[in-house]
Amino acid sequence: MPVKQRRGEETRRRLLDAALAVHAAAGTEGFTVHAVVAESGVSLGSLYHHFGSFDGLAAALYTRCMAELLDEIVAALGRARTPRSGVRAVVTAYLGHVAERSASARFIHASAYAAYLPAHAETIAAMKAPRMARMTAWLAPHIAAGAVVDLPDPLTEMLLIGPVAELSRRWLNGADIDLPRAAKLLPDRIWASLQA
Amino acid sequence: MPVKQRRGEETRRRLLDAALAVHAAAGTEGFTVHAVVAESGVSLGSLYHHFGSFDGLAAALYTRCMAELLDEIVAALGRARTPRSGVRAVVTAYLGHVAERSASARFIHASAYAAYLPAHAETIAAMKAPRMARMTAWLAPHIAAGAVVDLPDPLTEMLLIGPVAELSRRWLNGADIDLPRAAKLLPDRIWASLQA
DNA sequence: CTATCTCTAGAACCTTGTTCTAGAACTTTG
DNA sequence: CAAAGTTCTAGAACAAGGTTCTAGAGATAG
């Protein structure tokens, strides 16, 4: 691999890592171009060369974090055999990510609106689509067998992740929530909403 | 009522209305102090006199919009007799608000993060607490009677509004979702997750 | 009537995202 | 190997938007 290209990749990675670190340490308030540049040890010019804008950097970081989260969820789902255990796997993977990699989770939730910025929507959609498709495909036979209720895809998705996402958002923002207890109780409740 | 105080109230109201109008027309991008001031016909000094900061204005508007939404939900819940119809009433009221008063709903969802800004968190919590308490109180006898599952309050809340909130967020951002159809299908699914 | 207090006004300021120009480092080609 | 071209890095200058400040107009109280 060409040296130049590798250095570029390295710079991109350093900027993304620095961005996550700054966001975790200073919150949305302190999350600024200049802070990220200082933390990364890279220049402002490089940031704009690689990401085009600060939103571009944020979108790239969002994409990276979200991809990791979805990959963990898809992997957990792949290990499940029954739809009920699949639901439990998804919830556990999601909440596990939130608990163990809270910097990533915090960034995802803080910039949820970014997923809809027109400029970057298609990049994010392109990352999500295949992963969501794998989940849909996993569910399909169980729907066909009559074990899982047959709803429009977005609704199934909402029932599955809506409560978990909202719960995570609150926990990340300091609400008094017992996450392990929630991880025990929620899956069967969500499963009840999906059972045919 | 003193004239001066009434004029102050009027100015506050004009600023809040202008803020909602600007946000609806120009989106989060164009939602700036200067734009709000221009739209309202009031001066910048007045804005800072009454709200302290731009975030203060946003928090006040969020509080007002959220209070209206919650009041509609609580009112709808009050008219319901069975827990199942209560769930349907809540979902219908929420989605109705989103469909009919989308400027308000859009602002609520766009500034969801604002609910956690330390500076304004307690104001918002003070608005929410009594309304949430009314919902909890409505549910209590049904839980006692064994008709509704007994979970920690936040979890019940998540199961009830999580899917609806997430669905609304996507619809507001242009996702291809059939809202009336969702309003028909969701309530019984959510009810299934809450049924004991 | 005058003193004071609240509200209104908008210019000046400062932080933060973006652009611009220059130059360094690597790759390719004659 | 040398020179041209390309990509990447650098940081100063710029622009836009949030905040502060000083001043003055209008209402209320003594």
Short mmCIF file of C-alpha atoms (C1' of nucleotides) in Angstrom, two decimals:
data_model
loop_
_atom_site.label_atom_id
_atom_site.label_comp_id
_atom_site.label_asym_id
_atom_site.label_seq_id
_atom_site.Cartn_x
_atom_site.Cartn_y
_atom_site.Cartn_z
CA MET A 1 0.00 0.00 0.00
CA PRO A 2 1.34 3.44 -0.96
CA VAL A 3 2.91 5.34 1.93
CA LYS A 4 0.98 8.51 1.18
CA GLN A 5 -2.37 6.78 1.27
CA ARG A 6 -1.48 5.03 4.52
CA ARG A 7 -0.56 8.34 6.13
CA GLY A 8 -3.87 9.77 4.99
CA GLU A 9 -5.72 6.88 6.56
CA GLU A 10 -3.73 7.36 9.74
CA THR A 11 -4.65 11.05 9.82
CA ARG A 12 -8.31 10.25 9.31
CA ARG A 13 -8.21 7.71 12.11
CA ARG A 14 -6.44 10.08 14.47
CA LEU A 15 -9.03 12.76 13.80
CA LEU A 16 -11.94 10.39 14.39
CA ASP A 17 -10.37 9.08 17.61
CA ALA A 18 -9.66 12.60 18.80
CA ALA A 19 -13.21 13.66 17.97
CA LEU A 20 -14.66 10.84 20.05
CA ALA A 21 -12.29 11.61 22.92
CA VAL A 22 -13.11 15.32 22.89
CA HIS A 23 -16.82 14.62 22.76
CA ALA A 24 -16.57 12.18 25.66
CA ALA A 25 -14.47 14.55 27.76
CA ALA A 26 -16.02 17.92 26.97
CA GLY A 27 -19.53 17.04 25.86
CA THR A 28 -21.43 18.55 22.99
CA GLU A 29 -20.54 22.04 24.26
CA GLY A 30 -16.79 21.59 23.99
CA PHE A 31 -16.95 19.57 20.80
CA THR A 32 -15.38 22.08 18.39
CA VAL A 33 -13.09 21.91 15.34
CA HIS A 34 -10.29 23.63 17.16
CA ALA A 35 -10.52 21.30 20.16
CA VAL A 36 -10.48 18.23 17.94
CA VAL A 37 -7.52 19.54 15.98
CA ALA A 38 -5.61 20.30 19.17
CA GLU A 39 -6.37 16.86 20.62
CA SER A 40 -5.41 15.04 17.43
CA GLY A 41 -2.16 16.92 16.89
CA VAL A 42 -3.19 17.32 13.25
CA SER A 43 -3.79 20.61 11.50
CA LEU A 44 -7.06 22.26 10.64
CA GLY A 45 -6.23 22.01 6.96
CA SER A 46 -6.02 18.24 7.20
CA LEU A 47 -9.37 18.02 8.87
CA TYR A 48 -11.01 19.97 6.07
CA HIS A 49 -9.04 18.13 3.43
CA HIS A 50 -10.25 14.74 4.61
CA PHE A 51 -13.76 15.48 5.84
CA GLY A 52 -14.85 18.64 4.02
CA SER A 53 -16.58 20.12 7.04
CA PHE A 54 -16.99 19.65 10.74
CA ASP A 55 -20.35 18.02 10.10
CA GLY A 56 -18.57 15.73 7.67
CA LEU A 57 -16.23 14.62 10.43
CA ALA A 58 -19.16 14.15 12.78
CA ALA A 59 -21.05 12.15 10.18
CA ALA A 60 -18.02 9.93 9.56
CA LEU A 61 -17.64 9.32 13.28
CA TYR A 62 -21.36 8.65 13.62
CA THR A 63 -21.14 6.17 10.77
CA ARG A 64 -18.18 4.40 12.34
CA CYS A 65 -19.76 4.19 15.80
CA MET A 66 -23.13 3.14 14.47
CA ALA A 67 -21.58 0.48 12.25
CA GLU A 68 -19.83 -1.02 15.26
CA LEU A 69 -23.03 -1.05 17.27
CA LEU A 70 -25.04 -2.61 14.46
CA ASP A 71 -22.33 -5.19 13.79
CA GLU A 72 -22.41 -6.27 17.41
CA ILE A 73 -26.18 -6.55 17.25
CA VAL A 74 -26.17 -8.48 13.98
CA ALA A 75 -23.49 -10.83 15.30
CA ALA A 76 -25.48 -11.49 18.47
CA LEU A 77 -28.60 -12.10 16.45
CA GLY A 78 -26.74 -14.53 14.24
CA ARG A 79 -25.96 -16.71 17.25
CA ALA A 80 -29.61 -16.94 18.28
CA ARG A 81 -31.87 -19.77 17.14
CA THR A 82 -35.36 -18.84 18.28
CA PRO A 83 -37.00 -15.45 17.74
CA ARG A 84 -37.42 -14.99 21.47
CA SER A 85 -33.72 -15.51 22.10
CA GLY A 86 -33.05 -13.27 19.11
CA VAL A 87 -34.89 -10.41 20.76
CA ARG A 88 -32.97 -11.01 23.96
CA ALA A 89 -29.70 -11.05 22.02
CA VAL A 90 -30.46 -7.74 20.33
CA VAL A 91 -31.43 -6.00 23.55
CA THR A 92 -28.44 -7.40 25.43
CA ALA A 93 -26.03 -6.42 22.67
CA TYR A 94 -27.43 -2.89 22.49
CA LEU A 95 -27.37 -2.30 26.22
CA GLY A 96 -23.97 -3.96 26.48
CA HIS A 97 -22.58 -1.54 23.95
CA VAL A 98 -24.09 1.37 25.83
CA ALA A 99 -22.63 0.21 29.14
CA GLU A 100 -19.18 -0.80 27.94
CA ARG A 101 -18.50 1.69 25.18
CA SER A 102 -20.40 4.61 26.50
CA ALA A 103 -18.30 7.20 24.66
CA SER A 104 -19.44 5.70 21.38
CA ALA A 105 -23.02 5.32 22.55
CA ARG A 106 -23.11 8.85 23.91
CA PHE A 107 -21.90 10.22 20.61
CA ILE A 108 -24.47 8.23 18.67
CA HIS A 109 -27.32 9.47 20.79
CA ALA A 110 -26.07 13.05 20.94
CA SER A 111 -25.88 13.27 17.17
CA ALA A 112 -28.98 11.26 16.33
CA TYR A 113 -30.30 14.28 14.47
CA ALA A 114 -27.20 14.15 12.27
CA ALA A 115 -28.55 11.00 10.70
CA TYR A 116 -31.03 13.22 8.92
CA LEU A 117 -28.72 15.96 7.66
CA PRO A 118 -29.34 15.77 3.92
CA ALA A 119 -25.66 16.10 3.10
CA HIS A 120 -24.71 12.88 4.84
CA ALA A 121 -27.98 10.94 4.93
CA GLU A 122 -27.11 8.69 2.02
CA THR A 123 -23.70 7.73 3.44
CA ILE A 124 -25.34 6.71 6.67
CA ALA A 125 -28.18 4.95 4.89
CA ALA A 126 -25.64 3.01 2.83
CA MET A 127 -23.97 1.82 6.02
CA LYS A 128 -27.24 0.87 7.67
CA ALA A 129 -29.05 -0.79 4.79
CA PRO A 130 -27.14 -4.10 4.54
CA ARG A 131 -27.06 -4.52 8.31
CA MET A 132 -30.77 -3.89 8.66
CA ALA A 133 -31.34 -6.26 5.77
CA ARG A 134 -29.51 -9.01 7.64
CA MET A 135 -31.81 -8.50 10.61
CA THR A 136 -34.89 -8.55 8.40
CA ALA A 137 -33.64 -11.69 6.69
CA TRP A 138 -33.04 -13.38 10.03
CA LEU A 139 -36.61 -12.60 11.06
CA ALA A 140 -38.28 -13.56 7.77
CA PRO A 141 -38.59 -17.33 8.28
CA HIS A 142 -40.02 -16.82 11.75
CA ILE A 143 -42.62 -14.47 10.31
CA ALA A 144 -43.41 -16.97 7.57
CA ALA A 145 -43.78 -19.69 10.21
CA GLY A 146 -46.30 -17.55 12.05
CA ALA A 147 -44.20 -17.17 15.19
CA VAL A 148 -43.60 -13.44 14.73
CA VAL A 149 -46.24 -10.89 13.84
CA ASP A 150 -46.20 -9.65 10.24
CA LEU A 151 -45.86 -5.86 10.28
CA PRO A 152 -44.31 -3.28 7.96
CA ASP A 153 -40.54 -3.41 8.50
CA PRO A 154 -40.25 0.03 10.13
CA LEU A 155 -42.84 -0.88 12.74
CA THR A 156 -41.10 -4.09 13.69
CA GLU A 157 -37.88 -2.15 13.98
CA MET A 158 -39.55 0.49 16.15
CA LEU A 159 -41.01 -2.06 18.52
CA LEU A 160 -37.65 -3.75 18.82
CA ILE A 161 -35.28 -0.83 19.26
CA GLY A 162 -37.56 2.06 20.25
CA PRO A 163 -37.74 1.21 23.95
CA VAL A 164 -34.07 0.27 24.13
CA ALA A 165 -32.91 3.43 22.36
CA GLU A 166 -35.04 5.68 24.54
CA LEU A 167 -33.89 3.90 27.68
CA SER A 168 -30.25 4.21 26.68
CA ARG A 169 -30.64 7.88 25.92
CA ARG A 170 -31.93 8.52 29.42
CA TRP A 171 -29.34 6.36 31.13
CA LEU A 172 -26.55 8.09 29.22
CA ASN A 173 -27.91 11.41 30.40
CA GLY A 174 -27.80 10.45 34.02
CA ALA A 175 -31.35 9.33 34.71
CA ASP A 176 -31.67 6.99 37.66
CA ILE A 177 -32.08 3.71 35.80
CA ASP A 178 -30.91 0.23 36.73
CA LEU A 179 -29.49 -0.91 33.42
CA PRO A 180 -28.77 -4.57 34.32
CA ARG A 181 -32.29 -4.91 35.70
CA ALA A 182 -33.71 -3.36 32.55
CA ALA A 183 -31.64 -5.78 30.47
CA LYS A 184 -33.32 -8.64 32.34
CA LEU A 185 -36.87 -7.34 32.16
CA LEU A 186 -37.14 -5.70 28.76
CA PRO A 187 -36.48 -8.55 26.31
CA ASP A 188 -39.53 -10.61 27.25
CA ARG A 189 -41.72 -7.53 27.19
CA ILE A 190 -40.49 -6.60 23.74
CA TRP A 191 -40.86 -10.17 22.65
CA ALA A 192 -44.48 -10.07 23.79
CA SER A 193 -45.08 -7.16 21.43
CA LEU A 194 -43.64 -9.08 18.48
CA GLN A 195 -45.16 -12.48 19.13
CA ALA A 196 -47.89 -13.39 16.67
CA MET B 1 -52.65 43.42 35.88
CA PRO B 2 -49.85 45.99 35.53
CA VAL B 3 -49.35 47.24 31.97
CA LYS B 4 -45.61 46.69 32.09
CA GLN B 5 -45.91 43.08 33.11
CA ARG B 6 -48.50 42.42 30.42
CA ARG B 7 -46.22 43.87 27.76
CA GLY B 8 -43.45 41.63 29.01
CA GLU B 9 -45.67 38.58 28.67
CA GLU B 10 -46.64 39.68 25.19
CA THR B 11 -42.98 40.01 24.22
CA ARG B 12 -42.19 36.57 25.59
CA ARG B 13 -45.07 35.06 23.67
CA ARG B 14 -44.10 36.81 20.44
CA LEU B 15 -40.54 35.52 20.77
CA LEU B 16 -41.67 31.95 21.40
CA ASP B 17 -44.10 32.05 18.46
CA ALA B 18 -41.43 33.53 16.20
CA ALA B 19 -38.93 30.89 17.32
CA LEU B 20 -41.32 28.09 16.42
CA ALA B 21 -42.12 29.73 13.08
CA VAL B 22 -38.46 30.21 12.19
CA HIS B 23 -37.60 26.65 13.18
CA ALA B 24 -40.48 25.30 11.11
CA ALA B 25 -39.58 27.41 8.08
CA ALA B 26 -35.79 27.32 8.15
CA GLY B 27 -35.00 24.16 10.07
CA THR B 28 -32.32 23.73 12.68
CA GLU B 29 -29.79 25.35 10.33
CA GLY B 30 -31.60 28.65 10.05
CA PHE B 31 -32.73 28.71 13.65
CA THR B 32 -30.62 31.61 14.93
CA VAL B 33 -31.03 34.44 17.43
CA HIS B 34 -30.90 37.04 14.71
CA ALA B 35 -33.53 35.26 12.60
CA VAL B 36 -35.87 34.88 15.57
CA VAL B 37 -35.44 38.52 16.51
CA ALA B 38 -36.15 39.63 12.94
CA GLU B 39 -39.23 37.42 12.70
CA SER B 40 -40.62 38.54 16.05
CA GLY B 41 -40.07 42.24 15.45
CA VAL B 42 -38.61 42.45 18.94
CA SER B 43 -35.07 43.47 19.78
CA LEU B 44 -32.13 41.28 20.69
CA GLY B 45 -31.93 42.95 24.09
CA SER B 46 -35.46 41.84 24.89
CA LEU B 47 -34.69 38.27 23.98
CA TYR B 48 -31.75 38.19 26.36
CA HIS B 49 -33.64 40.10 29.01
CA HIS B 50 -36.45 37.55 29.08
CA PHE B 51 -34.65 34.30 28.35
CA GLY B 52 -31.05 34.84 29.35
CA SER B 53 -29.64 32.97 26.37
CA PHE B 54 -30.64 31.44 23.10
CA ASP B 55 -30.68 28.04 24.78
CA GLY B 56 -32.95 29.56 27.41
CA LEU B 57 -35.41 30.55 24.69
CA ALA B 58 -35.16 27.11 23.13
CA ALA B 59 -35.72 25.45 26.50
CA ALA B 60 -38.77 27.62 27.17
CA LEU B 61 -40.20 26.75 23.77
CA TYR B 62 -39.43 23.08 24.31
CA THR B 63 -41.18 23.23 27.66
CA ARG B 64 -44.24 24.89 26.14
CA CYS B 65 -44.50 22.45 23.23
CA MET B 66 -43.87 19.41 25.40
CA ALA B 67 -46.45 20.55 27.95
CA GLU B 68 -49.05 20.82 25.20
CA LEU B 69 -48.22 17.36 23.91
CA LEU B 70 -48.31 15.79 27.36
CA ASP B 71 -51.55 17.57 28.20
CA GLU B 72 -53.19 16.15 25.11
CA ILE B 73 -51.95 12.69 26.04
CA VAL B 74 -53.07 12.96 29.65
CA ALA B 75 -56.49 14.24 28.57
CA ALA B 76 -56.92 11.36 26.14
CA LEU B 77 -55.84 8.90 28.79
CA GLY B 78 -58.36 10.38 31.22
CA ARG B 79 -61.19 9.53 28.84
CA ALA B 80 -60.17 5.88 28.60
CA ARG B 81 -61.63 3.21 30.88
CA THR B 82 -59.64 0.04 30.19
CA PRO B 83 -55.83 -0.16 30.05
CA ARG B 84 -55.98 -1.41 26.49
CA SER B 85 -58.00 1.57 25.34
CA GLY B 86 -55.67 3.76 27.42
CA VAL B 87 -52.69 2.59 25.42
CA ARG B 88 -54.59 3.24 22.21
CA ALA B 89 -55.54 6.70 23.44
CA VAL B 90 -51.93 7.58 24.25
CA VAL B 91 -50.59 6.41 20.90
CA THR B 92 -53.38 8.12 18.99
CA ALA B 93 -52.92 11.38 20.87
CA TYR B 94 -49.13 11.34 20.31
CA LEU B 95 -49.35 10.57 16.60
CA GLY B 96 -52.23 13.02 16.21
CA HIS B 97 -50.10 15.76 17.67
CA VAL B 98 -47.26 14.85 15.34
CA ALA B 99 -49.51 14.89 12.28
CA GLU B 100 -51.55 17.98 13.09
CA ARG B 101 -49.05 20.17 14.85
CA SER B 102 -45.92 19.09 13.14
CA ALA B 103 -44.07 22.35 13.77
CA SER B 104 -44.33 21.71 17.49
CA ALA B 105 -43.51 18.03 17.13
CA ARG B 106 -40.56 18.76 14.87
CA PHE B 107 -39.15 21.21 17.38
CA ILE B 108 -39.59 18.75 20.24
CA HIS B 109 -37.75 16.01 18.41
CA ALA B 110 -35.05 18.29 17.04
CA SER B 111 -34.21 19.57 20.50
CA ALA B 112 -34.64 16.34 22.43
CA TYR B 113 -31.04 16.67 23.57
CA ALA B 114 -31.96 20.03 25.11
CA ALA B 115 -33.99 18.19 27.72
CA TYR B 116 -30.69 17.16 29.24
CA LEU B 117 -28.84 20.46 29.24
CA PRO B 118 -28.07 20.86 32.95
CA ALA B 119 -29.01 24.54 32.93
CA HIS B 120 -32.62 23.86 32.02
CA ALA B 121 -33.13 20.25 33.07
CA GLU B 122 -34.94 21.11 36.29
CA THR B 123 -37.38 23.47 34.59
CA ILE B 124 -38.30 20.76 32.14
CA ALA B 125 -38.45 18.11 34.84
CA ALA B 126 -40.79 20.33 36.85
CA MET B 127 -43.11 20.56 33.87
CA LYS B 128 -43.02 16.85 33.20
CA ALA B 129 -43.27 15.44 36.72
CA PRO B 130 -46.94 16.16 37.50
CA ARG B 131 -48.07 15.05 34.07
CA MET B 132 -46.12 11.80 34.25
CA ALA B 133 -47.50 11.30 37.74
CA ARG B 134 -51.03 11.53 36.39
CA MET B 135 -50.26 8.80 33.90
CA THR B 136 -48.69 6.62 36.55
CA ALA B 137 -51.69 7.18 38.80
CA TRP B 138 -54.06 6.23 36.01
CA LEU B 139 -52.17 3.00 35.49
CA ALA B 140 -51.77 2.07 39.16
CA PRO B 141 -55.16 0.41 39.77
CA HIS B 142 -54.78 -1.68 36.63
CA ILE B 143 -51.37 -2.85 37.82
CA ALA B 144 -52.82 -3.64 41.23
CA ALA B 145 -55.62 -5.58 39.57
CA GLY B 146 -53.05 -7.68 37.72
CA ALA B 147 -54.10 -6.53 34.25
CA VAL B 148 -50.89 -4.60 33.54
CA VAL B 149 -47.39 -5.88 34.15
CA ASP B 150 -45.61 -4.45 37.20
CA LEU B 151 -42.33 -2.88 36.06
CA PRO B 152 -40.19 0.03 37.24
CA ASP B 153 -41.89 3.23 36.04
CA PRO B 154 -39.20 4.19 33.51
CA LEU B 155 -39.50 0.82 31.78
CA THR B 156 -43.26 1.07 31.45
CA GLU B 157 -42.80 4.52 30.04
CA MET B 158 -40.18 3.30 27.57
CA LEU B 159 -42.37 0.48 26.31
CA LEU B 160 -45.27 2.86 25.88
CA ILE B 161 -43.64 5.84 24.21
CA GLY B 162 -40.33 4.46 22.89
CA PRO B 163 -41.72 3.00 19.68
CA VAL B 164 -44.04 5.95 19.09
CA ALA B 165 -41.30 8.53 19.67
CA GLU B 166 -38.86 6.77 17.36
CA LEU B 167 -41.50 6.34 14.69
CA SER B 168 -42.46 10.00 14.89
CA ARG B 169 -38.84 11.08 14.65
CA ARG B 170 -38.44 9.17 11.39
CA TRP B 171 -41.71 10.31 9.91
CA LEU B 172 -40.89 13.93 10.71
CA ASN B 173 -37.59 13.49 8.92
CA GLY B 174 -39.19 12.28 5.76
CA ALA B 175 -38.94 8.51 6.08
CA ASP B 176 -41.47 6.62 4.00
CA ILE B 177 -43.92 5.68 6.75
CA ASP B 178 -47.69 5.32 6.63
CA LEU B 179 -48.65 7.12 9.80
CA PRO B 180 -52.39 6.31 9.85
CA ARG B 181 -51.60 2.64 9.30
CA ALA B 182 -49.04 2.74 12.10
CA ALA B 183 -51.63 4.37 14.35
CA LYS B 184 -53.90 1.41 13.70
CA LEU B 185 -51.31 -1.33 14.17
CA LEU B 186 -49.08 -0.08 16.97
CA PRO B 187 -51.44 0.24 19.94
CA ASP B 188 -52.29 -3.44 20.20
CA ARG B 189 -48.65 -4.39 19.81
CA ILE B 190 -47.64 -2.02 22.57
CA TRP B 191 -50.51 -3.23 24.67
CA ALA B 192 -49.22 -6.79 24.23
CA SER B 193 -45.91 -5.70 25.75
CA LEU B 194 -47.65 -4.22 28.80
CA GLN B 195 -50.24 -6.89 29.41
CA ALA B 196 -49.56 -8.99 32.51
"C1'" DC C 1 -42.81 65.66 39.97
"C1'" DT C 2 -38.91 63.04 40.33
"C1'" DA C 3 -36.65 58.74 41.32
"C1'" DT C 4 -36.35 54.16 40.20
"C1'" DC C 5 -37.16 50.10 38.06
"C1'" DT C 6 -38.40 47.20 34.12
"C1'" DC C 7 -38.27 46.66 29.47
"C1'" DT C 8 -36.46 47.69 24.79
"C1'" DA C 9 -32.92 48.77 21.55
"C1'" DG C 10 -29.00 47.79 18.59
"C1'" DA C 11 -24.04 48.32 18.19
"C1'" DA C 12 -19.76 45.99 19.47
"C1'" DC C 13 -17.56 41.72 20.76
"C1'" DC C 14 -15.92 36.88 20.87
"C1'" DT C 15 -16.14 32.25 19.86
"C1'" DT C 16 -16.29 28.80 16.36
"C1'" DG C 17 -16.85 26.93 11.59
"C1'" DT C 18 -14.78 27.74 7.02
"C1'" DT C 19 -11.70 29.33 3.38
"C1'" DC C 20 -7.30 30.46 1.45
"C1'" DT C 21 -2.53 30.45 0.26
"C1'" DA C 22 1.65 28.37 0.80
"C1'" DG C 23 4.72 24.66 1.20
"C1'" DA C 24 6.25 19.79 2.29
"C1'" DA C 25 6.27 14.90 0.99
"C1'" DC C 26 5.51 11.26 -1.97
"C1'" DT C 27 4.77 9.28 -6.79
"C1'" DT C 28 5.29 9.09 -11.55
"C1'" DT C 29 7.43 9.80 -15.90
"C1'" DG C 30 10.92 11.30 -19.29
"C1'" DC D 1 17.94 10.24 -11.50
"C1'" DA D 2 15.50 14.60 -12.06
"C1'" DA D 3 11.53 17.27 -12.61
"C1'" DA D 4 6.59 17.77 -12.73
"C1'" DG D 5 2.43 16.78 -10.67
"C1'" DT D 6 -0.45 15.35 -6.99
"C1'" DT D 7 -1.84 14.70 -2.37
"C1'" DC D 8 -1.44 16.03 2.13
"C1'" DT D 9 -0.33 19.36 5.93
"C1'" DA D 10 -0.12 23.84 7.93
"C1'" DG D 11 -1.95 27.87 10.21
"C1'" DA D 12 -3.34 32.61 9.40
"C1'" DA D 13 -7.32 35.22 7.89
"C1'" DC D 14 -12.35 35.42 7.38
"C1'" DA D 15 -17.39 35.04 8.37
"C1'" DA D 16 -21.42 33.92 10.90
"C1'" DG D 17 -23.86 33.54 14.89
"C1'" DG D 18 -24.32 33.84 20.24
"C1'" DT D 19 -23.47 37.11 23.99
"C1'" DT D 20 -22.56 41.40 26.34
"C1'" DC D 21 -22.87 46.23 27.04
"C1'" DT D 22 -24.43 50.86 27.32
"C1'" DA D 23 -28.06 53.78 26.72
"C1'" DG D 24 -32.73 55.35 26.72
"C1'" DA D 25 -37.92 55.02 26.83
"C1'" DG D 26 -41.98 54.05 29.49
"C1'" DA D 27 -44.33 52.80 33.71
"C1'" DT D 28 -44.87 52.87 38.75
"C1'" DA D 29 -44.18 54.57 43.54
"C1'" DG D 30 -43.31 58.01 46.96
#
